JSON list of C-alpha atoms in Angstrom, two decimals:
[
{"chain": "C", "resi": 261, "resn": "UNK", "atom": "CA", "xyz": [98.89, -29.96, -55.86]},
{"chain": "C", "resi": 262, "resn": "UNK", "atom": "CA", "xyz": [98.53, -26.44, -57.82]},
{"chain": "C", "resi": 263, "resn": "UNK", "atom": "CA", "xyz": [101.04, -25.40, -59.73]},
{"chain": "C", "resi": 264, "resn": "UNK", "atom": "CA", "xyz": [101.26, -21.91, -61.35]},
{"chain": "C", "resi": 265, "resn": "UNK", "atom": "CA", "xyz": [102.32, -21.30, -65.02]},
{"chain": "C", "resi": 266, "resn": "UNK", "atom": "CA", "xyz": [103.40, -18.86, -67.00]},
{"chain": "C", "resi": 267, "resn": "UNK", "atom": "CA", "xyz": [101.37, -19.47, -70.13]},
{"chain": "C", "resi": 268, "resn": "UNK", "atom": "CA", "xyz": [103.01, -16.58, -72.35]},
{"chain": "C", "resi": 269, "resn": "UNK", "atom": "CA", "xyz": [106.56, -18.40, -71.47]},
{"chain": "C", "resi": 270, "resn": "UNK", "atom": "CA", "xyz": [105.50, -21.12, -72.21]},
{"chain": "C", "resi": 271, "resn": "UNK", "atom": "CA", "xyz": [108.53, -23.25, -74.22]},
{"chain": "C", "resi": 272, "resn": "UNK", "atom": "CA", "xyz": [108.90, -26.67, -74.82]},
{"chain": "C", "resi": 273, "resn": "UNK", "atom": "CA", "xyz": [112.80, -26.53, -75.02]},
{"chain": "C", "resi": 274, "resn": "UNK", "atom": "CA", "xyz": [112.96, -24.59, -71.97]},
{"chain": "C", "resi": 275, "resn": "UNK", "atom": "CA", "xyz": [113.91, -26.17, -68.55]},
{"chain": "C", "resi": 276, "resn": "UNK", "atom": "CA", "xyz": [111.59, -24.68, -65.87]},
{"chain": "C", "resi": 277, "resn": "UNK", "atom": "CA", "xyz": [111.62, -23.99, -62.45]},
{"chain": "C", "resi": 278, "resn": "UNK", "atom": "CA", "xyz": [107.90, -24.51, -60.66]},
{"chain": "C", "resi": 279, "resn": "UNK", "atom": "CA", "xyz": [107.24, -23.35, -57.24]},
{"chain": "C", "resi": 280, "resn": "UNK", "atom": "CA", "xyz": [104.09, -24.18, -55.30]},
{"chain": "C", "resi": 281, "resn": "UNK", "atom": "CA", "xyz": [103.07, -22.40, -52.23]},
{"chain": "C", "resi": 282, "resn": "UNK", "atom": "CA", "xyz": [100.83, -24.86, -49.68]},
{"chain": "C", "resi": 283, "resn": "UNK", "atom": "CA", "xyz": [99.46, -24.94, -46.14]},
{"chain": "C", "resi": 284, "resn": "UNK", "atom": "CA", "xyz": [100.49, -27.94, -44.45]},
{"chain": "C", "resi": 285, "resn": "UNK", "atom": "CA", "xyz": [100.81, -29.73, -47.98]},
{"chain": "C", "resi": 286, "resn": "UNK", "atom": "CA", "xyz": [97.44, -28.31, -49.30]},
{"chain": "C", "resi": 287, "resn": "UNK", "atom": "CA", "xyz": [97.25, -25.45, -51.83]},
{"chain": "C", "resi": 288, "resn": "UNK", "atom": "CA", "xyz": [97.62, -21.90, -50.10]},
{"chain": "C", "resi": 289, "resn": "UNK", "atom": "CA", "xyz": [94.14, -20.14, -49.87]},
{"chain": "C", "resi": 290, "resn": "UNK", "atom": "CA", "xyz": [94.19, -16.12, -48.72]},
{"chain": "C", "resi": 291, "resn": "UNK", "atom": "CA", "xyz": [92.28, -15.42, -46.16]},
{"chain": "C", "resi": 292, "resn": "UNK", "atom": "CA", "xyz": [91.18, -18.97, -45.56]},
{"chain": "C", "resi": 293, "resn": "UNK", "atom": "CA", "xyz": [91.64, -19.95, -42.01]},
{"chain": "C", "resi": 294, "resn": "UNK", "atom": "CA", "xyz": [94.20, -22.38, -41.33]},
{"chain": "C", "resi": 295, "resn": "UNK", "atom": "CA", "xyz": [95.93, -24.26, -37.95]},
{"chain": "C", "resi": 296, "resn": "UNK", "atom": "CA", "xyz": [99.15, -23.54, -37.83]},
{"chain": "C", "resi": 297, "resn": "UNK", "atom": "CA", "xyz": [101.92, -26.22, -36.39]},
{"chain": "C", "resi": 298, "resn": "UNK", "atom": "CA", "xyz": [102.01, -23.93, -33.16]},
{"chain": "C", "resi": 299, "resn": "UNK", "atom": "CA", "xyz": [98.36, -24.06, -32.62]},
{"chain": "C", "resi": 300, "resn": "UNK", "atom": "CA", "xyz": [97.51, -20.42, -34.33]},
{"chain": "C", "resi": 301, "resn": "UNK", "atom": "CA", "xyz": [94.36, -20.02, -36.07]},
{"chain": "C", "resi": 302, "resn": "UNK", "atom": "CA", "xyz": [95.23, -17.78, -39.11]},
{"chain": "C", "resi": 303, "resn": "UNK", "atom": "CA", "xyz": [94.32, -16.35, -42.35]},
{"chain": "C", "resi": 304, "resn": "UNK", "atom": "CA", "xyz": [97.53, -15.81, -44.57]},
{"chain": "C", "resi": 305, "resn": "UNK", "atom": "CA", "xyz": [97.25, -12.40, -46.55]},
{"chain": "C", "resi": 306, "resn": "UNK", "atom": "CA", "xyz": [100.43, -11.65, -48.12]},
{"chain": "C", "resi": 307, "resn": "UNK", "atom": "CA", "xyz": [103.12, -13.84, -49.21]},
{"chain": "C", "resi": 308, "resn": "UNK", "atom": "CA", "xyz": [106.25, -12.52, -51.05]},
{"chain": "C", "resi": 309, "resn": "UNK", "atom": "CA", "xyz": [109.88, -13.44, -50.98]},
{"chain": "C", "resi": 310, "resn": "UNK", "atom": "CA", "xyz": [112.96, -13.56, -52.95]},
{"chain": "C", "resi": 311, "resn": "UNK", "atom": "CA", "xyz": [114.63, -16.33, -54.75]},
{"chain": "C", "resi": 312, "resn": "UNK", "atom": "CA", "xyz": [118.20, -15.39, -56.30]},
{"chain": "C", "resi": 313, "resn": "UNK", "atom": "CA", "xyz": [121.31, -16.63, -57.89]},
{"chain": "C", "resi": 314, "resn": "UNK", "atom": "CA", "xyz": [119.60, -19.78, -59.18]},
{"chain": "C", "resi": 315, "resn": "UNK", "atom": "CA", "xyz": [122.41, -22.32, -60.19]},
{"chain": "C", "resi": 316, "resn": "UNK", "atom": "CA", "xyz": [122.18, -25.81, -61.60]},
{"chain": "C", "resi": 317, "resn": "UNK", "atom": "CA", "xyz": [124.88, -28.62, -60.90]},
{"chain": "C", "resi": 318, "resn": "UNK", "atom": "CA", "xyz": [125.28, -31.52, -63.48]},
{"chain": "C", "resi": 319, "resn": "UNK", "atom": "CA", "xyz": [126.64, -35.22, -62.80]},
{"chain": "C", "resi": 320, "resn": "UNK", "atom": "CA", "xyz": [129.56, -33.98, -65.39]},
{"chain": "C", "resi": 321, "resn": "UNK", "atom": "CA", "xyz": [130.69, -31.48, -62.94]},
{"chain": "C", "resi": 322, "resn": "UNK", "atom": "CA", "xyz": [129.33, -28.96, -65.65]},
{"chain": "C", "resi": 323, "resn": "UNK", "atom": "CA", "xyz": [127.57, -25.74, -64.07]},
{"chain": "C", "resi": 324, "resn": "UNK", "atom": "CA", "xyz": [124.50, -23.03, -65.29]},
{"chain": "C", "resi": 325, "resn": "UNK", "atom": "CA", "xyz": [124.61, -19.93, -63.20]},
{"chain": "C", "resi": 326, "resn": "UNK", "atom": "CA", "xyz": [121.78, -17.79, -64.16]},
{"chain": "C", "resi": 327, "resn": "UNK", "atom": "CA", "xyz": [122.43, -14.18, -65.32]},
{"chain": "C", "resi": 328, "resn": "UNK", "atom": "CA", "xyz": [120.44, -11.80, -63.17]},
{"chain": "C", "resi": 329, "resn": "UNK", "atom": "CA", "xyz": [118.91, -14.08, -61.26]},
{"chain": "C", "resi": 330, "resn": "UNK", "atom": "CA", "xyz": [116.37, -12.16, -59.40]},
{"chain": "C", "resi": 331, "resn": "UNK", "atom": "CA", "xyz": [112.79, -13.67, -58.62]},
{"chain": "C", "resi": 332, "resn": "UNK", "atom": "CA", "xyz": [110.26, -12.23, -56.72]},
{"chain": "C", "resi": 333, "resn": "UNK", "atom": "CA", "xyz": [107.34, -14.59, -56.22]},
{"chain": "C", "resi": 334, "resn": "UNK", "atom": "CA", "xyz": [104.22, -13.05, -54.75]},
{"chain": "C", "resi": 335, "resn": "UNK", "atom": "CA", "xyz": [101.15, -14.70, -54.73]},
{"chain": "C", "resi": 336, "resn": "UNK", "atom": "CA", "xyz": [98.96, -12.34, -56.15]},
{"chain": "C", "resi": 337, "resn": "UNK", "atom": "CA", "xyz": [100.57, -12.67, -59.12]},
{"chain": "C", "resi": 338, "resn": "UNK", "atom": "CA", "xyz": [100.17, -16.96, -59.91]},
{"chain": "C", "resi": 339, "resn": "UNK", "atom": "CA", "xyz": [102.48, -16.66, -62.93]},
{"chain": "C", "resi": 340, "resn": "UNK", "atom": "CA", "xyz": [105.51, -15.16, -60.70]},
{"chain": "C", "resi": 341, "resn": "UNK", "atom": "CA", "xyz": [105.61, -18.54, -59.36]},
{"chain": "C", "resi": 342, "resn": "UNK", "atom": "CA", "xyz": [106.70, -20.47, -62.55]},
{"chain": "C", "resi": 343, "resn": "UNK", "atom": "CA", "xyz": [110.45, -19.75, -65.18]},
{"chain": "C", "resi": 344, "resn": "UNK", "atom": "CA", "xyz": [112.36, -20.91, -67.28]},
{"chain": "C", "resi": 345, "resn": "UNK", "atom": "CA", "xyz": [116.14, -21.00, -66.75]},
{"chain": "C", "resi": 346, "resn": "UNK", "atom": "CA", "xyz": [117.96, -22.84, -69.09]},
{"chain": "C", "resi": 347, "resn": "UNK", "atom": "CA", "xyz": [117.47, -25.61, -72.29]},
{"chain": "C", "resi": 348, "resn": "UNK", "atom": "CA", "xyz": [116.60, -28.60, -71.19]},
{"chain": "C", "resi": 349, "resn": "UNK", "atom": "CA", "xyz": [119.18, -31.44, -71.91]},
{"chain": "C", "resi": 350, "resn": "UNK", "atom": "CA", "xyz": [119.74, -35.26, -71.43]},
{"chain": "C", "resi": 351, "resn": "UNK", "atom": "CA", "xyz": [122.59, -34.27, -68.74]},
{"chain": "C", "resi": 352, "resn": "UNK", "atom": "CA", "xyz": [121.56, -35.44, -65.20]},
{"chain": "C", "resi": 353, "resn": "UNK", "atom": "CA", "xyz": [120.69, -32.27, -62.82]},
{"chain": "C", "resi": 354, "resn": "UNK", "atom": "CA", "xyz": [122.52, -33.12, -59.60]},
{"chain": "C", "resi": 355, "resn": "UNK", "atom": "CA", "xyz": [121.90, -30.26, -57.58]},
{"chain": "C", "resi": 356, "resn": "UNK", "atom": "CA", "xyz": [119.83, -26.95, -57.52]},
{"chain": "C", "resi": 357, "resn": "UNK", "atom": "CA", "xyz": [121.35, -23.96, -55.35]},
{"chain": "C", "resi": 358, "resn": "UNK", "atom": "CA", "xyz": [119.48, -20.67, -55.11]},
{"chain": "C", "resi": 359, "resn": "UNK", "atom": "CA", "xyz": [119.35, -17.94, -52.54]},
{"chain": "C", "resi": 360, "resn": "UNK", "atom": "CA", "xyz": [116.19, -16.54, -50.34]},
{"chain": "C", "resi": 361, "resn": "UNK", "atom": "CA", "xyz": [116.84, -12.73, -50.53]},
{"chain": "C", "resi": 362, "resn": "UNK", "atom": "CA", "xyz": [119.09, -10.75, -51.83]},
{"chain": "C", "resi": 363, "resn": "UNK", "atom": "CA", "xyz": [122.72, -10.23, -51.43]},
{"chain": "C", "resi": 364, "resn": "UNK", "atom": "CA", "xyz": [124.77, -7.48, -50.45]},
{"chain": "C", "resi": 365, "resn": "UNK", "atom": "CA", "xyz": [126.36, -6.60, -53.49]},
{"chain": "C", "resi": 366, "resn": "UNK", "atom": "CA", "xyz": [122.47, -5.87, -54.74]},
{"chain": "C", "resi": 367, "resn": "UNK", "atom": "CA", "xyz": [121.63, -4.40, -52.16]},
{"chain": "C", "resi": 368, "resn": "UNK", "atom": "CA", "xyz": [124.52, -1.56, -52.13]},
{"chain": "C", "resi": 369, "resn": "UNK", "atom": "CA", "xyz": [123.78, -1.03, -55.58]},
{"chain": "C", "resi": 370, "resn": "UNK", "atom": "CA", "xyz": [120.64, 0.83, -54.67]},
{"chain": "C", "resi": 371, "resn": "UNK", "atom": "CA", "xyz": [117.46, 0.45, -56.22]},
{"chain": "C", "resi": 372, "resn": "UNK", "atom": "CA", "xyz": [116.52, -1.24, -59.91]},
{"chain": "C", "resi": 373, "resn": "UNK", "atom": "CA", "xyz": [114.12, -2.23, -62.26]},
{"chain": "C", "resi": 374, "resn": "UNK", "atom": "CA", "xyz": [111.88, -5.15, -63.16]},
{"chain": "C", "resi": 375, "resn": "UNK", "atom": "CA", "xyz": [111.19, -7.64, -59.78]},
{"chain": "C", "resi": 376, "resn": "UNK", "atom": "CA", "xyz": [113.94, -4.97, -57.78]},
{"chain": "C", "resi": 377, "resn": "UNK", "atom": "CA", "xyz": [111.76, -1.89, -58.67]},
{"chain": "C", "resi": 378, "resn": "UNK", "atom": "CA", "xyz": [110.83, -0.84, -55.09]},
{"chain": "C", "resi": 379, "resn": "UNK", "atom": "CA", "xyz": [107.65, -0.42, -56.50]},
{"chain": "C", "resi": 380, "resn": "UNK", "atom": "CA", "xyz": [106.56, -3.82, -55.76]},
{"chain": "C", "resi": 381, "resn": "UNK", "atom": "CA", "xyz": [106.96, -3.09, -52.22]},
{"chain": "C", "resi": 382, "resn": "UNK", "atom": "CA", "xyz": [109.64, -5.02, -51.54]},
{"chain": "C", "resi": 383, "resn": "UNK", "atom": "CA", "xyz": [112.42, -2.21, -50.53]},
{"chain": "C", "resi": 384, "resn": "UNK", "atom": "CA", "xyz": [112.76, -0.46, -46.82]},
{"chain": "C", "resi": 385, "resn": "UNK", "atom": "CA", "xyz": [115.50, 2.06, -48.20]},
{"chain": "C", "resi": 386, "resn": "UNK", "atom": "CA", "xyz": [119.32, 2.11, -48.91]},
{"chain": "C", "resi": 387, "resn": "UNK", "atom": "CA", "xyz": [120.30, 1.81, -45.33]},
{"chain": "C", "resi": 388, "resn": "UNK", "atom": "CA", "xyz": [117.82, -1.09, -45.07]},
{"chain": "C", "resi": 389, "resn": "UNK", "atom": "CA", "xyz": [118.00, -2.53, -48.30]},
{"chain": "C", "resi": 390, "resn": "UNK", "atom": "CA", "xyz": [115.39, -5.45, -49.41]},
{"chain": "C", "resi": 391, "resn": "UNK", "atom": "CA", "xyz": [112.73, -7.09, -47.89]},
{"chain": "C", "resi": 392, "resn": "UNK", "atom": "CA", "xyz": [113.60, -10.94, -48.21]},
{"chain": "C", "resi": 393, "resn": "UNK", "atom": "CA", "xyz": [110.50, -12.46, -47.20]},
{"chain": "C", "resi": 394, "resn": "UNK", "atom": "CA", "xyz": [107.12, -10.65, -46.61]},
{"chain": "C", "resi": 395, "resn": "UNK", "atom": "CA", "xyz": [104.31, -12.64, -44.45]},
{"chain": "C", "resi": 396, "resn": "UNK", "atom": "CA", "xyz": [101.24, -10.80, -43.40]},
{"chain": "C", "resi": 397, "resn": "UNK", "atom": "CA", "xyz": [97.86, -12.13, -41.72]},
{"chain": "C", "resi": 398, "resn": "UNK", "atom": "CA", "xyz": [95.16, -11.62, -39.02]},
{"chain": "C", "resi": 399, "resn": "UNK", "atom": "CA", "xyz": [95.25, -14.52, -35.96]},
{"chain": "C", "resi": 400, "resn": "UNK", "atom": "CA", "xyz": [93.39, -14.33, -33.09]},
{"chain": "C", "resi": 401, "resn": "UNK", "atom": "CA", "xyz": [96.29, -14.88, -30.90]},
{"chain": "C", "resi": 402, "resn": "UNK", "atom": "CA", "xyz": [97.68, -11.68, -32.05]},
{"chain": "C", "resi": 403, "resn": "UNK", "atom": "CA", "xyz": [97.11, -8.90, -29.66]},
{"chain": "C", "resi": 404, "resn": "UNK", "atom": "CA", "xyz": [97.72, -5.79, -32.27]},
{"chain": "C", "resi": 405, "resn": "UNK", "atom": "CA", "xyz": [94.97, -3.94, -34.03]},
{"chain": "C", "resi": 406, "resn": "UNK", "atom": "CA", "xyz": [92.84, -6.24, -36.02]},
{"chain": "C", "resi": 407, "resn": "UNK", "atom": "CA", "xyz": [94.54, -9.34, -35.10]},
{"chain": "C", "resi": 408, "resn": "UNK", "atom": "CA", "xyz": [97.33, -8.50, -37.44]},
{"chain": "C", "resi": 409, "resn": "UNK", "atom": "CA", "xyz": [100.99, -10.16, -37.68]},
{"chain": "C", "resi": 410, "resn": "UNK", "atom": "CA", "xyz": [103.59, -9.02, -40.20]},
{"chain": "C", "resi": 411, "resn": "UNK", "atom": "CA", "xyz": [107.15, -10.52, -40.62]},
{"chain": "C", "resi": 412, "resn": "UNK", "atom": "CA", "xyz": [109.15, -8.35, -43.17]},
{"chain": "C", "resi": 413, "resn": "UNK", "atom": "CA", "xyz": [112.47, -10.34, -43.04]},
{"chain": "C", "resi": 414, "resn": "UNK", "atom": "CA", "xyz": [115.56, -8.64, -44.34]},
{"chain": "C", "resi": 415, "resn": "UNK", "atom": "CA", "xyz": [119.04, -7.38, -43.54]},
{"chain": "C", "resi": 416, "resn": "UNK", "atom": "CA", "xyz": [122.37, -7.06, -45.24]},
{"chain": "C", "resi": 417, "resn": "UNK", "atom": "CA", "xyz": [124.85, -5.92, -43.14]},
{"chain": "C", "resi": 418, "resn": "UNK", "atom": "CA", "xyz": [126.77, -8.02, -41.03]},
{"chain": "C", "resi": 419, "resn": "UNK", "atom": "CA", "xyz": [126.25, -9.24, -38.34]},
{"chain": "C", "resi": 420, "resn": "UNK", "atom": "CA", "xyz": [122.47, -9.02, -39.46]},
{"chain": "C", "resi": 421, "resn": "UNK", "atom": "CA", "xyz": [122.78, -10.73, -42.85]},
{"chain": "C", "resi": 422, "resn": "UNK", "atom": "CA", "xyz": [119.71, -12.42, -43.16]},
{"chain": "C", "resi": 423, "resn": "UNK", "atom": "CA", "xyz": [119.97, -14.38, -47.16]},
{"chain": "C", "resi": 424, "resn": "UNK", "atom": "CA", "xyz": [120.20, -17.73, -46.67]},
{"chain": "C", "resi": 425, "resn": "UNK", "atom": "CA", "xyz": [121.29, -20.30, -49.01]},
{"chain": "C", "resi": 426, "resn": "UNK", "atom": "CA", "xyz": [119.39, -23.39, -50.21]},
{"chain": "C", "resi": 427, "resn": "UNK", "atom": "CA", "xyz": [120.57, -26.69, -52.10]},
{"chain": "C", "resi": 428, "resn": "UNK", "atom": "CA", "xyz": [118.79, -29.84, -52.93]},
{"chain": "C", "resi": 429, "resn": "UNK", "atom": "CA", "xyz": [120.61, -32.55, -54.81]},
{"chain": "C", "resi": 430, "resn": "UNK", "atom": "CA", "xyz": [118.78, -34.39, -57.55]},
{"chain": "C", "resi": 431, "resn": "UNK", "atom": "CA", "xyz": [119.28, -36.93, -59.65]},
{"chain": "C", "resi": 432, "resn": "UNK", "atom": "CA", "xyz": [117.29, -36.06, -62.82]},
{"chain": "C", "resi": 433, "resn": "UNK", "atom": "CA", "xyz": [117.45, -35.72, -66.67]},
{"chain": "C", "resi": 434, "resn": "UNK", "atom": "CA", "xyz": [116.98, -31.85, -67.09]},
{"chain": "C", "resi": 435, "resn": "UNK", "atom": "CA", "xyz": [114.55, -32.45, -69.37]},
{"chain": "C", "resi": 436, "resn": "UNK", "atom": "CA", "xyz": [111.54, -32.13, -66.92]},
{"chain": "C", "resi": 437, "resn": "UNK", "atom": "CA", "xyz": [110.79, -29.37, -64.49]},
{"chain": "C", "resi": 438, "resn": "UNK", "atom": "CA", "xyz": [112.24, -29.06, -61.23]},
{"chain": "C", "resi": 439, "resn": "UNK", "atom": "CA", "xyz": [109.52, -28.86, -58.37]},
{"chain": "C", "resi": 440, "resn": "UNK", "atom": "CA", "xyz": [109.57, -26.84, -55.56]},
{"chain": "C", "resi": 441, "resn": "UNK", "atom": "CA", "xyz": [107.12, -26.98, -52.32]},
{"chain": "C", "resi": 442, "resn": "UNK", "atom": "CA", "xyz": [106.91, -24.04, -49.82]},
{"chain": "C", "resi": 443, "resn": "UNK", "atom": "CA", "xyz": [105.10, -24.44, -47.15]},
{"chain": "C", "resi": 444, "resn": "UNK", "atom": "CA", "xyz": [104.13, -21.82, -44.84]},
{"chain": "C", "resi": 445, "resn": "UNK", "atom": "CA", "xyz": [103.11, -23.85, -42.25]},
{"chain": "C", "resi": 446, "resn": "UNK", "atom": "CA", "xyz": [106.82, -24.41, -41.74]},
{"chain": "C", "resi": 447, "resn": "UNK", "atom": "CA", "xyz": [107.37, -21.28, -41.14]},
{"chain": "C", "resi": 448, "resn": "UNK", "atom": "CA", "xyz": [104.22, -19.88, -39.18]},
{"chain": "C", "resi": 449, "resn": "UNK", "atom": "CA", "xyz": [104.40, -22.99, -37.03]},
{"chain": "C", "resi": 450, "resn": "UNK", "atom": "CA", "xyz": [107.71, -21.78, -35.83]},
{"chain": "C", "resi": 451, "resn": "UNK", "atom": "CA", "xyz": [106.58, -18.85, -34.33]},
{"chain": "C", "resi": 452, "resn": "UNK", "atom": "CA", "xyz": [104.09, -18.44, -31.46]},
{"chain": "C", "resi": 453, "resn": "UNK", "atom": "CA", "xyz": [102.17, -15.53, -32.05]},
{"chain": "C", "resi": 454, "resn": "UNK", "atom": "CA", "xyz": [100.59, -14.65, -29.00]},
{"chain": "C", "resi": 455, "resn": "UNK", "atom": "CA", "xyz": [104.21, -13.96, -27.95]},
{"chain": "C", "resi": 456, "resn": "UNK", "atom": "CA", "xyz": [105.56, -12.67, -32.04]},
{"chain": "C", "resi": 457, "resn": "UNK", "atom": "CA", "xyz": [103.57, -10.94, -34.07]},
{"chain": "C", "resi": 458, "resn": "UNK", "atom": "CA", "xyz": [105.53, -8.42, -36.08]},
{"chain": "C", "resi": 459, "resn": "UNK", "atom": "CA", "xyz": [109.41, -7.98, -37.51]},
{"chain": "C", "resi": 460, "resn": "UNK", "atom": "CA", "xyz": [110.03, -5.14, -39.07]},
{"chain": "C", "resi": 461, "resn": "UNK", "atom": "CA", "xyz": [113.62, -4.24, -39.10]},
{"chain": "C", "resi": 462, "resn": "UNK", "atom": "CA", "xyz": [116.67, -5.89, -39.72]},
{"chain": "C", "resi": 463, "resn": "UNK", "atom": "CA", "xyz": [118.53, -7.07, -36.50]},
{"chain": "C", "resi": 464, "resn": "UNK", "atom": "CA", "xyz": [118.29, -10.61, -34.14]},
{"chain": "C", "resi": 465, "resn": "UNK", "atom": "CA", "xyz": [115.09, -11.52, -34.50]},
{"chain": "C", "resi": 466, "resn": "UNK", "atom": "CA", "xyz": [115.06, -10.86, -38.35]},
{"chain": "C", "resi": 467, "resn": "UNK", "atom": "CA", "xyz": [118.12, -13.58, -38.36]},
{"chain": "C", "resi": 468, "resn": "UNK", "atom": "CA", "xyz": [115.87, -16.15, -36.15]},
{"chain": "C", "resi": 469, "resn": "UNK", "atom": "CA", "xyz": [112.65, -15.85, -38.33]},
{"chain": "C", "resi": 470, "resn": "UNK", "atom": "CA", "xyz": [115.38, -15.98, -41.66]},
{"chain": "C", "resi": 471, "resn": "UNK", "atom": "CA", "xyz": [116.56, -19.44, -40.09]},
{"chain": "C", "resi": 472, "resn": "UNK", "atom": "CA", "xyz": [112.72, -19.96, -40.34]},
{"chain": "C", "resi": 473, "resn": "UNK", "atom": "CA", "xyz": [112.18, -19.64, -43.54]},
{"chain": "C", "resi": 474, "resn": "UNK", "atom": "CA", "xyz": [114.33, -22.36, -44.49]},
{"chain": "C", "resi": 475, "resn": "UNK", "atom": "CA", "xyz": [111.97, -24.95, -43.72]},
{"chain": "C", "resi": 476, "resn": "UNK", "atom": "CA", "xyz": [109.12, -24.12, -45.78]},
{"chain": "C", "resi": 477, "resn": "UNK", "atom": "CA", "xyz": [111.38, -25.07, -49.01]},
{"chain": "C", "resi": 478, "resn": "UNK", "atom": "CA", "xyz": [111.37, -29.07, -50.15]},
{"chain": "C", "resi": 479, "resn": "UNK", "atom": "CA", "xyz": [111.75, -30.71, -53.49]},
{"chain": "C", "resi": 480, "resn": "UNK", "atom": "CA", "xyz": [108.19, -32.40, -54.44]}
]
């Protein structure tokens, strides 16, 4: 398994949070060619996506809610995929909570800075808001120019609220680093993409591919 790291962060009292982004349980490769669960041949060639309002349950019913809790991971960028949340301690984690995407409240507030700076590509536009998830790629099922498929997965307003809310319970001393799998496999293998190859825009099919992305998440 690969996992990224944030070498500058780097701190030995510091509880971190790893994320590693895999293929059917092998490390992720851009534009290697992969077979998806579905039966797609692929090449993955952008992966981004949101993780927010991390929080952190202990056996003594004690909780950490993390103060602007905004992630984007992109996998360009290895060391987006690794940080640090809290002190470690000898309490036992019992749960993890976080969010993929980004809630409404953010998202009404307009544009910001740092990993919200709609610089990083990541923003439609106030009536859209954020992009949750971003997962581009060329298949040779897909029918569009070059082969391409793109799933920008978003929405805010109701009924088209597309976060969606993950948990895992643990039972751990918070003294080592919680591990998190993604596997887009889970997600690509959903879809058949001679029949879906692009969302766009908030709206039904954003919700279904949302649901989606829930599976590529597991605790290693």
């Amino acid at each position: 398994m690969m996992c990224f790291q944030v070498q500058s962060q780097s701190k030995t009292d510091s509880l971190s949070v790893n994320f590693y982004s895999e293929f059917d349980k092998l490390p992720l490769e851009f534009h290697k060619k992969y077979v998806s669960a579905s039966n797609d041949t692929l090449m993955v060639e952008t992966f981004k996506f949101y993780i927010s309002n991390i929080q952190i349950e202990y056996d003594d019913n004690s909780l950490f809610a993390q103060k602007d809790s905004y992630h984007l991971l992109d996998f360009e960028y290895s060391n987006s995929f690794q940080f640090f949340i809290t002190k470690k301690s000898e309490k036992i984690i019992s749960k993890i909570s976080f969010n993929i995407g980004i809630d409404s409240l953010t998202n009404t507030a307009g544009a910001m800075k740092s990993d919200l700076d709609p610089i990083k590509g990541m923003y439609w536009a106030w009536q859209s808001g954020y992009i949750n998830t971003k997962i581009e790629g060329k298949s040779s099922s897909c029918s569009s120019r070059n082969n391409e498929f793109q799933f920008h997965i978003g929405g805010y307003r109701h009924p088209y609220y597309s976060v969606r809310k993950m948990q895992f319970y643990l039972n751990k001393k918070a003294t080592a680093a919680i591990n998190i799998g993604i596997d887009v496999n889970a997600f690509l293998g959903s879809i058949k993409l001679n029949e879906q190859k692009n969302v766009m825009i908030p709206g039904a099919e954003a919700m279904k591919m949302a649901n989606y992305t829930t599976k590529m998440f597991y605790i290693q």
